[in-house]
Tab-separated table of C-alpha atoms in Angstrom:
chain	number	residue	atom	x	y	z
A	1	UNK	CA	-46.270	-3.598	69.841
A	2	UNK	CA	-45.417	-4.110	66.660
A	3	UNK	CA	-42.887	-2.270	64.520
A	4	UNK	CA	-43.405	-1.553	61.104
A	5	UNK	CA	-40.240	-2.433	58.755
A	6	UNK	CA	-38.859	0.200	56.523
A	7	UNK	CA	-39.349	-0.786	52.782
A	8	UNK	CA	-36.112	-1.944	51.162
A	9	UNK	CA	-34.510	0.815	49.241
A	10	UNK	CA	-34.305	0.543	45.515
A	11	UNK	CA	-31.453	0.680	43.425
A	12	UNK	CA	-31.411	2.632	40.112
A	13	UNK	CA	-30.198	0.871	36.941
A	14	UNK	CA	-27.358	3.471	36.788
A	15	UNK	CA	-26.091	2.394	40.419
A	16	UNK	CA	-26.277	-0.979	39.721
A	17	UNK	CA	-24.293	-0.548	36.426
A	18	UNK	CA	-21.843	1.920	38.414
A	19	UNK	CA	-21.015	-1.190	40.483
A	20	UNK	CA	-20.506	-3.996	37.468
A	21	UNK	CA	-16.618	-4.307	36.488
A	22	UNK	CA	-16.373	-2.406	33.168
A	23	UNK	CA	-14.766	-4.860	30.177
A	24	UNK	CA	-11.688	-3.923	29.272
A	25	UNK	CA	-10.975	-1.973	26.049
A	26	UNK	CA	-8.810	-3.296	23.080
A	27	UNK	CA	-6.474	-0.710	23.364
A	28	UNK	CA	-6.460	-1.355	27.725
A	29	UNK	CA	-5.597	-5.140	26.882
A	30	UNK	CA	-2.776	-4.254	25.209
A	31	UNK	CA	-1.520	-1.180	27.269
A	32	UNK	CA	-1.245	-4.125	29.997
A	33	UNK	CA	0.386	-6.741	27.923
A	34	UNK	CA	-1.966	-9.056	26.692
A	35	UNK	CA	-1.012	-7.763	22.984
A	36	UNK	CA	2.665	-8.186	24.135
A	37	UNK	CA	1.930	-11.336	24.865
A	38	UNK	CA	0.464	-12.476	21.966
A	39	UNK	CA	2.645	-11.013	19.595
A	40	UNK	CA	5.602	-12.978	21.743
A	41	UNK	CA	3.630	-16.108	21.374
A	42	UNK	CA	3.308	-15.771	17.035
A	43	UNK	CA	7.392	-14.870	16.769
A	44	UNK	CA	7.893	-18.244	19.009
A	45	UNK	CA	5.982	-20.083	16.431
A	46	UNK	CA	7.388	-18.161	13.133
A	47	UNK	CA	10.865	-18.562	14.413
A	48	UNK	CA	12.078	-22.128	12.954
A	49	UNK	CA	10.552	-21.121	9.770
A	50	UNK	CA	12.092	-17.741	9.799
A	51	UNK	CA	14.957	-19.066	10.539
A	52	UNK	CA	14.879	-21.655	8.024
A	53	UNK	CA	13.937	-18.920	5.842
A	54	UNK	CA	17.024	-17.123	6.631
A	55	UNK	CA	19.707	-19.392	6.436
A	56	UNK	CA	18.936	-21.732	3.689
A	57	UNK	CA	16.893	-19.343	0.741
A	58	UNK	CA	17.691	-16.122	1.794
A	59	UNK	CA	21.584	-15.686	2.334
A	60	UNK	CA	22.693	-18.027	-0.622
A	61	UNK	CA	20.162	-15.905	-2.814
A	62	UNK	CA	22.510	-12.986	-1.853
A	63	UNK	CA	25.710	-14.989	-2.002
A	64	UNK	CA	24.968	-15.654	-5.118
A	65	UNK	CA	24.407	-12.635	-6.514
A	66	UNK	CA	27.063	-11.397	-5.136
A	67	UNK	CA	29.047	-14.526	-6.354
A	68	UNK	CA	27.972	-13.416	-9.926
A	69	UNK	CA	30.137	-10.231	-10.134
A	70	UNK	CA	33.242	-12.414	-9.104
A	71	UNK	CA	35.670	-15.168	-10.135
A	72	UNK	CA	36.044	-17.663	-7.628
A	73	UNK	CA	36.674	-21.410	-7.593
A	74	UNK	CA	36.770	-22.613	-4.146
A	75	UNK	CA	40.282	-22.654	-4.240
A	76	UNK	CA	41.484	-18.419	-4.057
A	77	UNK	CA	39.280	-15.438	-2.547
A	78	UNK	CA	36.724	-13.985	-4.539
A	79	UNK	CA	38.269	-12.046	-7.373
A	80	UNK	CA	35.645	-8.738	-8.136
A	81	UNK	CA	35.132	-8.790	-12.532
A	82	UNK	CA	32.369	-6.781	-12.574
A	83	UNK	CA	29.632	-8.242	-15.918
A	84	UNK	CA	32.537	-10.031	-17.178
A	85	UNK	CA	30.217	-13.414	-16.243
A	86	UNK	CA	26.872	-11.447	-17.366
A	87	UNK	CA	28.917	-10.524	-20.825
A	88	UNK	CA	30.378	-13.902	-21.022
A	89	UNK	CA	26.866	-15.513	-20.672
A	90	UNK	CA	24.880	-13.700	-23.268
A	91	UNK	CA	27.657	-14.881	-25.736
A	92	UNK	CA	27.987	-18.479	-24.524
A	93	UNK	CA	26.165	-20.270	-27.305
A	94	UNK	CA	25.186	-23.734	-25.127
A	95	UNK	CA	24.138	-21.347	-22.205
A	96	UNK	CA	21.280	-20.326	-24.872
A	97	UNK	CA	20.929	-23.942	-25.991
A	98	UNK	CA	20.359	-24.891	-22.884
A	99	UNK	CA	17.948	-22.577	-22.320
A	100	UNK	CA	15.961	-23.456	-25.073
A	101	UNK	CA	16.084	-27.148	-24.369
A	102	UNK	CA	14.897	-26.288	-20.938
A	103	UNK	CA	11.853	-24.145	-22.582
A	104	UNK	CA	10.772	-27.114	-24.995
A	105	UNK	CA	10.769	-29.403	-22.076
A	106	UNK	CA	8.445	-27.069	-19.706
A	107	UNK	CA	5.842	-26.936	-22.569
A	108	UNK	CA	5.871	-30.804	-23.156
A	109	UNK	CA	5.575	-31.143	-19.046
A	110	UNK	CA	3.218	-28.380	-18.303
A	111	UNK	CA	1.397	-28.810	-21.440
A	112	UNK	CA	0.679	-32.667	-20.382
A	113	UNK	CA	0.708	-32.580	-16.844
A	114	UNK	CA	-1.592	-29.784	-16.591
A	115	UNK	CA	-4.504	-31.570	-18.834
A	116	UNK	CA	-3.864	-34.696	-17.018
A	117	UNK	CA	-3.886	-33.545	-13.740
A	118	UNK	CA	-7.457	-31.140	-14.394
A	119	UNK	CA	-9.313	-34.675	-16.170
A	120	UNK	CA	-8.079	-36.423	-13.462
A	121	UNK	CA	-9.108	-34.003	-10.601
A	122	UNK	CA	-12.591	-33.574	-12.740
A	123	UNK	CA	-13.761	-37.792	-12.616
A	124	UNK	CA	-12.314	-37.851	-8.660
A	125	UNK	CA	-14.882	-34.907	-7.713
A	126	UNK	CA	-17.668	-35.802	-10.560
A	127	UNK	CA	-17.964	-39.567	-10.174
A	128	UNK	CA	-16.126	-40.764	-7.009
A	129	UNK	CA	-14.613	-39.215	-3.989
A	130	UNK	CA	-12.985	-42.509	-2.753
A	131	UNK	CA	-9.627	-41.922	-0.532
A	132	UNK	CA	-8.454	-45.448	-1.570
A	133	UNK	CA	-8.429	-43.781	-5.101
A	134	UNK	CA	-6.538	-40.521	-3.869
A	135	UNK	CA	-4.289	-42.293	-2.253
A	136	UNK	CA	-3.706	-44.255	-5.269
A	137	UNK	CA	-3.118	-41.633	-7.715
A	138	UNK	CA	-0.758	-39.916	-5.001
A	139	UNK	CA	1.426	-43.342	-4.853
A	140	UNK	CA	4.323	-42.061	-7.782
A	141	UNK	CA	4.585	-38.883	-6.108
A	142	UNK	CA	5.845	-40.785	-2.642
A	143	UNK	CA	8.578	-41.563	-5.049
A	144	UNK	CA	11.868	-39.771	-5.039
A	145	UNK	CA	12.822	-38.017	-8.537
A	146	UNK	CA	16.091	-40.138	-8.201
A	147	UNK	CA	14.776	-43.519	-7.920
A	148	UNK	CA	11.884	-42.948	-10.880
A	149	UNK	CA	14.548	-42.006	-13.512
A	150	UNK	CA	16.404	-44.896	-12.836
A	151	UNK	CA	13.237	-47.327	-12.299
A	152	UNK	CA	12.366	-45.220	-16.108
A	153	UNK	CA	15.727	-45.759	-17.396
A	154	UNK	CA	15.624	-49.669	-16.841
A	155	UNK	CA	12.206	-49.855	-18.070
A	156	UNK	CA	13.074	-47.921	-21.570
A	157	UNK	CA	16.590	-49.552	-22.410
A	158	UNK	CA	16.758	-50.146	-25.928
A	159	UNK	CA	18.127	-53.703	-25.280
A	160	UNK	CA	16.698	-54.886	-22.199
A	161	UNK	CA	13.661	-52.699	-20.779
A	162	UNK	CA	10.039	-54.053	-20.539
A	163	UNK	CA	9.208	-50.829	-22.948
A	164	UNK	CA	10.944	-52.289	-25.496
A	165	UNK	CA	10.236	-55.687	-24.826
A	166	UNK	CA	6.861	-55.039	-25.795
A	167	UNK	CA	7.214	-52.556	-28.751
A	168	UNK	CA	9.692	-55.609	-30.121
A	169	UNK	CA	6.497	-58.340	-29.416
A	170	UNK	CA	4.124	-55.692	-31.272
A	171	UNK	CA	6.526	-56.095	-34.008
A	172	UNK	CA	7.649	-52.720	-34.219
A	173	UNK	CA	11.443	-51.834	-34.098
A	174	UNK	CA	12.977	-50.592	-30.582
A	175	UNK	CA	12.935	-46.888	-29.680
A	176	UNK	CA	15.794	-45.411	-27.953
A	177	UNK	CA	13.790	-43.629	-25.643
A	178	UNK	CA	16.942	-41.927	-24.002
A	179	UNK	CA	19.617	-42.330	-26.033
A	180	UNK	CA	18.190	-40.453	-29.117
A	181	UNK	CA	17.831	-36.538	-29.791
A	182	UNK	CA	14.612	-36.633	-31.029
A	183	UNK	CA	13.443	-38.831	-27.951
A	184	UNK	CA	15.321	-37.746	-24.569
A	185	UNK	CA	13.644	-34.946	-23.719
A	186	UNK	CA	9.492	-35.882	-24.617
A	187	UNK	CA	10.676	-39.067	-22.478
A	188	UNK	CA	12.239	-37.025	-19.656
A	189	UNK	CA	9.017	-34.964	-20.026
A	190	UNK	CA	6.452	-37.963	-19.549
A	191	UNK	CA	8.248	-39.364	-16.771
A	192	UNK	CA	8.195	-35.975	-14.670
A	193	UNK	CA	4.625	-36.205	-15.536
A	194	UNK	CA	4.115	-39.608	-14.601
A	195	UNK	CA	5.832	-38.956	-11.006
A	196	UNK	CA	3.804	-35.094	-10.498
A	197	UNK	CA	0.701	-35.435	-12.296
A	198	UNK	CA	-1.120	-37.398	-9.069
A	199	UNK	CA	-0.006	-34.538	-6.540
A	200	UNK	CA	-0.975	-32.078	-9.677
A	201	UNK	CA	-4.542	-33.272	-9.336
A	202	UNK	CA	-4.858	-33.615	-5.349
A	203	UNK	CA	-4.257	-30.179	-5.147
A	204	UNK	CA	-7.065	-29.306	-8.288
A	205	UNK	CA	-9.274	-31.586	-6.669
A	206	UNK	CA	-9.158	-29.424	-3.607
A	207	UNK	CA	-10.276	-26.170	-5.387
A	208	UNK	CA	-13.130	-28.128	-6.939
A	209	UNK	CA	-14.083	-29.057	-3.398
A	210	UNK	CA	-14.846	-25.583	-2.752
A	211	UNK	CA	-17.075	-24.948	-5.742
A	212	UNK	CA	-20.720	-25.175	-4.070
A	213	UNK	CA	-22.445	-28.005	-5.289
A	214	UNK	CA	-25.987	-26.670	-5.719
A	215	UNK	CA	-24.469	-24.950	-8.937
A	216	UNK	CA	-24.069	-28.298	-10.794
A	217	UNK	CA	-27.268	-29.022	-9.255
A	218	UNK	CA	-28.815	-25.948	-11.108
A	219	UNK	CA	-27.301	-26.350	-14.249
A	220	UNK	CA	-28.730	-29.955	-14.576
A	221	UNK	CA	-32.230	-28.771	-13.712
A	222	UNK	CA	-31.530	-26.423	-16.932
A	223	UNK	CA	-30.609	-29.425	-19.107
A	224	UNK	CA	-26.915	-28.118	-19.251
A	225	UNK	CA	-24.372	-31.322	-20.207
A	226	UNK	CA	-21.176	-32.581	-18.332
A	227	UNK	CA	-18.850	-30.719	-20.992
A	228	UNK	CA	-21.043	-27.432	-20.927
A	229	UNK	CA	-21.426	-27.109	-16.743
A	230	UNK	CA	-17.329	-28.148	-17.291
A	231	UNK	CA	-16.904	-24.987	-19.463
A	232	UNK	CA	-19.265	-22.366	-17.567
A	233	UNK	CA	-18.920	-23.708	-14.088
A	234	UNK	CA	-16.077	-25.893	-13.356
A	235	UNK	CA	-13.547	-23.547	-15.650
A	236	UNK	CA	-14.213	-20.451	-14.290
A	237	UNK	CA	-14.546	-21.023	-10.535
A	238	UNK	CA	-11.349	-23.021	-10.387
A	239	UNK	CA	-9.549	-20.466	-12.413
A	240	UNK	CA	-7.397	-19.176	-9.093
A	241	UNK	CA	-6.470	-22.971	-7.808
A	242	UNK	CA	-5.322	-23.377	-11.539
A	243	UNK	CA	-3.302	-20.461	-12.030
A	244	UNK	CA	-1.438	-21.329	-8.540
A	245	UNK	CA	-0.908	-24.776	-9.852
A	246	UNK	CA	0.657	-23.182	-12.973
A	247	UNK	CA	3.024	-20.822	-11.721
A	248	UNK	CA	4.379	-23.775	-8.908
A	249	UNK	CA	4.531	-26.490	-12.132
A	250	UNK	CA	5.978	-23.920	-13.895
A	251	UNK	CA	8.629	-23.100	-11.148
A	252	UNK	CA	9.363	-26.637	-10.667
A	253	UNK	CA	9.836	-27.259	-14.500
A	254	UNK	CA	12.378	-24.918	-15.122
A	255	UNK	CA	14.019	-26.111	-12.285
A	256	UNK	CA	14.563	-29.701	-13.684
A	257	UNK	CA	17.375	-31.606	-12.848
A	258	UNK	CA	17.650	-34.366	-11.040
A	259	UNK	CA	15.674	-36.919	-13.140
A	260	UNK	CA	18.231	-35.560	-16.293
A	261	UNK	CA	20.953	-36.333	-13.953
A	262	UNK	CA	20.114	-39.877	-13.390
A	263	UNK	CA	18.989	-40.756	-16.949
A	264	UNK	CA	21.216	-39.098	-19.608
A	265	UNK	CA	23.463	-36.667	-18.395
A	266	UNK	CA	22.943	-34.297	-20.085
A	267	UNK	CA	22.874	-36.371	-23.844
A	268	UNK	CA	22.925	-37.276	-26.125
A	269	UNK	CA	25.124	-34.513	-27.685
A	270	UNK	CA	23.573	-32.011	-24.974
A	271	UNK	CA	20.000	-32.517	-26.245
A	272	UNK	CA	18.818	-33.209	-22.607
A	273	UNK	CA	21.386	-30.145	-21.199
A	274	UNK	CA	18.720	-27.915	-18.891
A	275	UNK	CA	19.596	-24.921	-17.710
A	276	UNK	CA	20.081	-26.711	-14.140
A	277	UNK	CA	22.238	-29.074	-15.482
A	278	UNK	CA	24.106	-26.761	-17.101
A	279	UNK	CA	24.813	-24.549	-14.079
A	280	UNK	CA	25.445	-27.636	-12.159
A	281	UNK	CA	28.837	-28.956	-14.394
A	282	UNK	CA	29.968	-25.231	-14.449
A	283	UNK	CA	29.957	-24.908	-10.744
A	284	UNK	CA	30.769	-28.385	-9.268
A	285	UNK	CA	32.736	-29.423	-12.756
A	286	UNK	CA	34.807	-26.832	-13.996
A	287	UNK	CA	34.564	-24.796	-10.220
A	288	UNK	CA	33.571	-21.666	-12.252
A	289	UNK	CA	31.536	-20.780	-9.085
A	290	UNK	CA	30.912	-17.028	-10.288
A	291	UNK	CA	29.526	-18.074	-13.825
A	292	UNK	CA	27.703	-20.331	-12.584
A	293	UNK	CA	26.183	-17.629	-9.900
A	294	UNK	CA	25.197	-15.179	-12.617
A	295	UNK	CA	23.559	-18.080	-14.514
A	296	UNK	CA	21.657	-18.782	-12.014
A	297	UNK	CA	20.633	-14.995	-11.673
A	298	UNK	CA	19.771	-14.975	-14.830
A	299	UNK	CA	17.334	-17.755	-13.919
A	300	UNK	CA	15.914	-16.314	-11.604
A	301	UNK	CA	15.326	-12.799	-13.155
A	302	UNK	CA	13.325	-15.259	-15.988
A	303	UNK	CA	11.165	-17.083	-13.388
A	304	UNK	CA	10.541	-14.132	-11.640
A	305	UNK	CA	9.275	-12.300	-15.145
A	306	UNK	CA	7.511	-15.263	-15.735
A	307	UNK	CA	5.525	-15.304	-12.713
A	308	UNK	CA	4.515	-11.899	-12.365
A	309	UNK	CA	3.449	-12.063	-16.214
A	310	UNK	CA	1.772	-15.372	-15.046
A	311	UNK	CA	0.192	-13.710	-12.118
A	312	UNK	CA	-1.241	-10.872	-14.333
A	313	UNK	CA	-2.824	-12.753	-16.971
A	314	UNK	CA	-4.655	-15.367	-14.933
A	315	UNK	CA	-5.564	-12.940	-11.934
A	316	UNK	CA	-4.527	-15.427	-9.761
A	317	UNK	CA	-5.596	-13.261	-6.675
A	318	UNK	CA	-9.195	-12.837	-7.605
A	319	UNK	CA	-11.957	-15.769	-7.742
A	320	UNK	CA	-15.510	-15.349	-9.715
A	321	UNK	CA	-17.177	-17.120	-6.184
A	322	UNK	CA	-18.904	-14.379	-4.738
C-alpha cells in the first residue's frame, strides 16, 4: 500500500521577501549610531590640526589685533590708545618705504619665479618625466632660507666670493651685489628664486599631469606647433593650478624676511628694509609691541585684499576641463 506524498507547498515571491532582513536605511544607521560614530572618528583625526590651528594662527591673529589698539612693551600691562598706532603708521614715512621696497621685490620674485617655474614645469611634462630630474630641481628647496643667504652672501662678496671672482677674470669690475642700493634687492630677489623656483614647478608640473593627453595628441594631428598647443591648451587648462601658485608665491613674497635678515639687514641705507623686517626691529628692537601689532594688521588687511582681488581675476575656483 502505497501512500501518495503531498506536493511541497510553494512559496510566493512576497513571502519569501517578507522573510529576507530588510537593509537598513541611511537615516536608521544613524538613529543607531553608526553616524555618531563616524563623525567621532573625523574630530579624532581633525583634532591635532585643529588644535594646531588654534593655538599657533588663530589666537596670536587675535592677540595681535588686539595688541594694535595698545602700548605695550613687555615690560608694563597693556596700555588701551585707541588708532594712536593706526594714526602713527600712516604718517611714519619708512613704514611706507618699506612698503614699497617690499612691493618692488614681490614683482622682481614673482615676476621671475613664476616664468621660471611654468618653462620649467612645461620641458619636465613635454620631454621627460624622469624622477631623478624632479628630484633634482627640488634639491635648493631642501635648503633652509637661512643657510642659502649666507651660502649667497659668501658667494657674492665683493672681495672674496666666486661671483666676483669670475666677473674680475671676465675682466669686468666687481659688483657689490649686496652692499649697493641699486643691487640688494634684484639680488635678494634671484636668490629667493633660486631656492623656490624648483618647488614652484613641482607643484605646476602636477596640474599639467592632469591635462588629458589625447588633447596634445589632437592638436598635432591638426599640425598645431609646441608654442601654439602651449597657448590654446597648456595655458588655459592649467589656469586654476597657476592662479593657486600665485596667490601662495604671492603670500610668501610679501612675507620675506629671513633671507634679508641673514644678508643685509636691512641695508644699505634701508634699501633692503621689507615690511617684515621692519615690523621685526620695532617689536623685538625698540619693544614697541603695539606698533608693531597694527603693522602687521595692516599687512594683513593688504594680503587679504590682494588675494580676494587675486582670486577674482584669475577664477581660481573654476577650470575650462569639462
Amino acid at each position: 500500500m502505497t501512500v501518495a506524498s503531498s506536493p511541497p507547498s510553494r512559496l510566493s515571491v512576497r513571502d519569501i521577501e517578507g522573510t529576507q532582513p530588510k537593509p537598513r536605511t541611511r537615516e536608521k544607521r544613524e538613529r543607531d549610531g553608526g553616524g555618531r560614530g563616524d563623525g567621532a572618528l573625523a574630530a579624532l583625526f581633525i583634532a591635532p590640526a585643529m588644535l594646531g590651528f588654534l593655538v599657533f594662527l588663530l589666537w596670536p591673529t587675535l592677540r595681535g589685533i588686539y595688541l594694535s589698539f595698545t602700548r605695550f612693551n613687555l615690560l608694563t600691562p597693556a596700555e588701551w590708545v585707541g588708532l594712536d598706532n593706526y594714526v602713527r603708521m600712516v604718517k611714519d614715512p619708512i613704514f611706507w618705504d618699506s612698503l614699497t621696497v617690499t612691493v618692488e621685490y614681490v614683482f622682481i620674485n614673482i615676476g621671475i619665479q613664476t616664468v621660471s617655474a611654468l618653462a620649467i614645469a612645461v620641458l619636465l611634462q613635454r620631454l621627460t618625466q624622469s624622477a631623478i630630474l624632479r628630484g633634482i630641481v627640488l634639491t635648493p628647496y631642501l635648503m633652509s632660507n637661512v643657510v642659502a643667504g649666507i651660502v649667497w652672501l659668501w658667494m657674492l662678496d665683493t672681495q672674496l666670493g666666486i661671483g666676483n671672482e669670475i666677473i674680475a677674470g671676465l675682466g669686468f669690475d666687481r659688483i657689490p651685489f649686496l652692499a649697493d642700493e641699486t643691487w640688494a634687492i634684484p639680488t635678494i630677489a634671484l636668490i629667493n628664486v633660486w631656492r623656490h623656483v624648483g618647488y614652484t614647478a613641482l607643484l605646476l608640473f602636477a596640474g599639467l599631469q592632469a591635462i588629458p593627453g589625447d588633447m596634445y595628441e589632437a592638436a598635432k594631428v591638426d599640425g598645431a606647433s609646441e608654442w601654439r598647443m602651449f597657448w590654446r591648451i597648456t595655458m588655459p587648462l592649467l589656469r586654476p593650478v597657476l592662479a593657486v601658485v600665485l596667490i601662495m608665491t604671492v603670500i610668501g613674497s610679501f612675507q620675506v624676511f629671513d633671507t634679508v635678515a641673514v644678508t643685509t639687514a636691512g641695508g644699505p641705507a634701508n634699501a633692503t628694509n621689507v615690511l617684515q623686517y621692519y615690523i621685526y626691529g620695532a617689536a623685538f628692537g625698540r619693544f614697541q609691541f603695539g606698533y608693531a601689532s597694527a603693522m602687521s594688521v595692516a599687512l594683513l588687511v593688504v594680503l587679504s585684499a590682494i588675494t580676494f582681488v587675486q582670486y577674482r581675476l584669475t577664477r581660481a575656483g573654476q577650470t575650462d576641463l569639462g
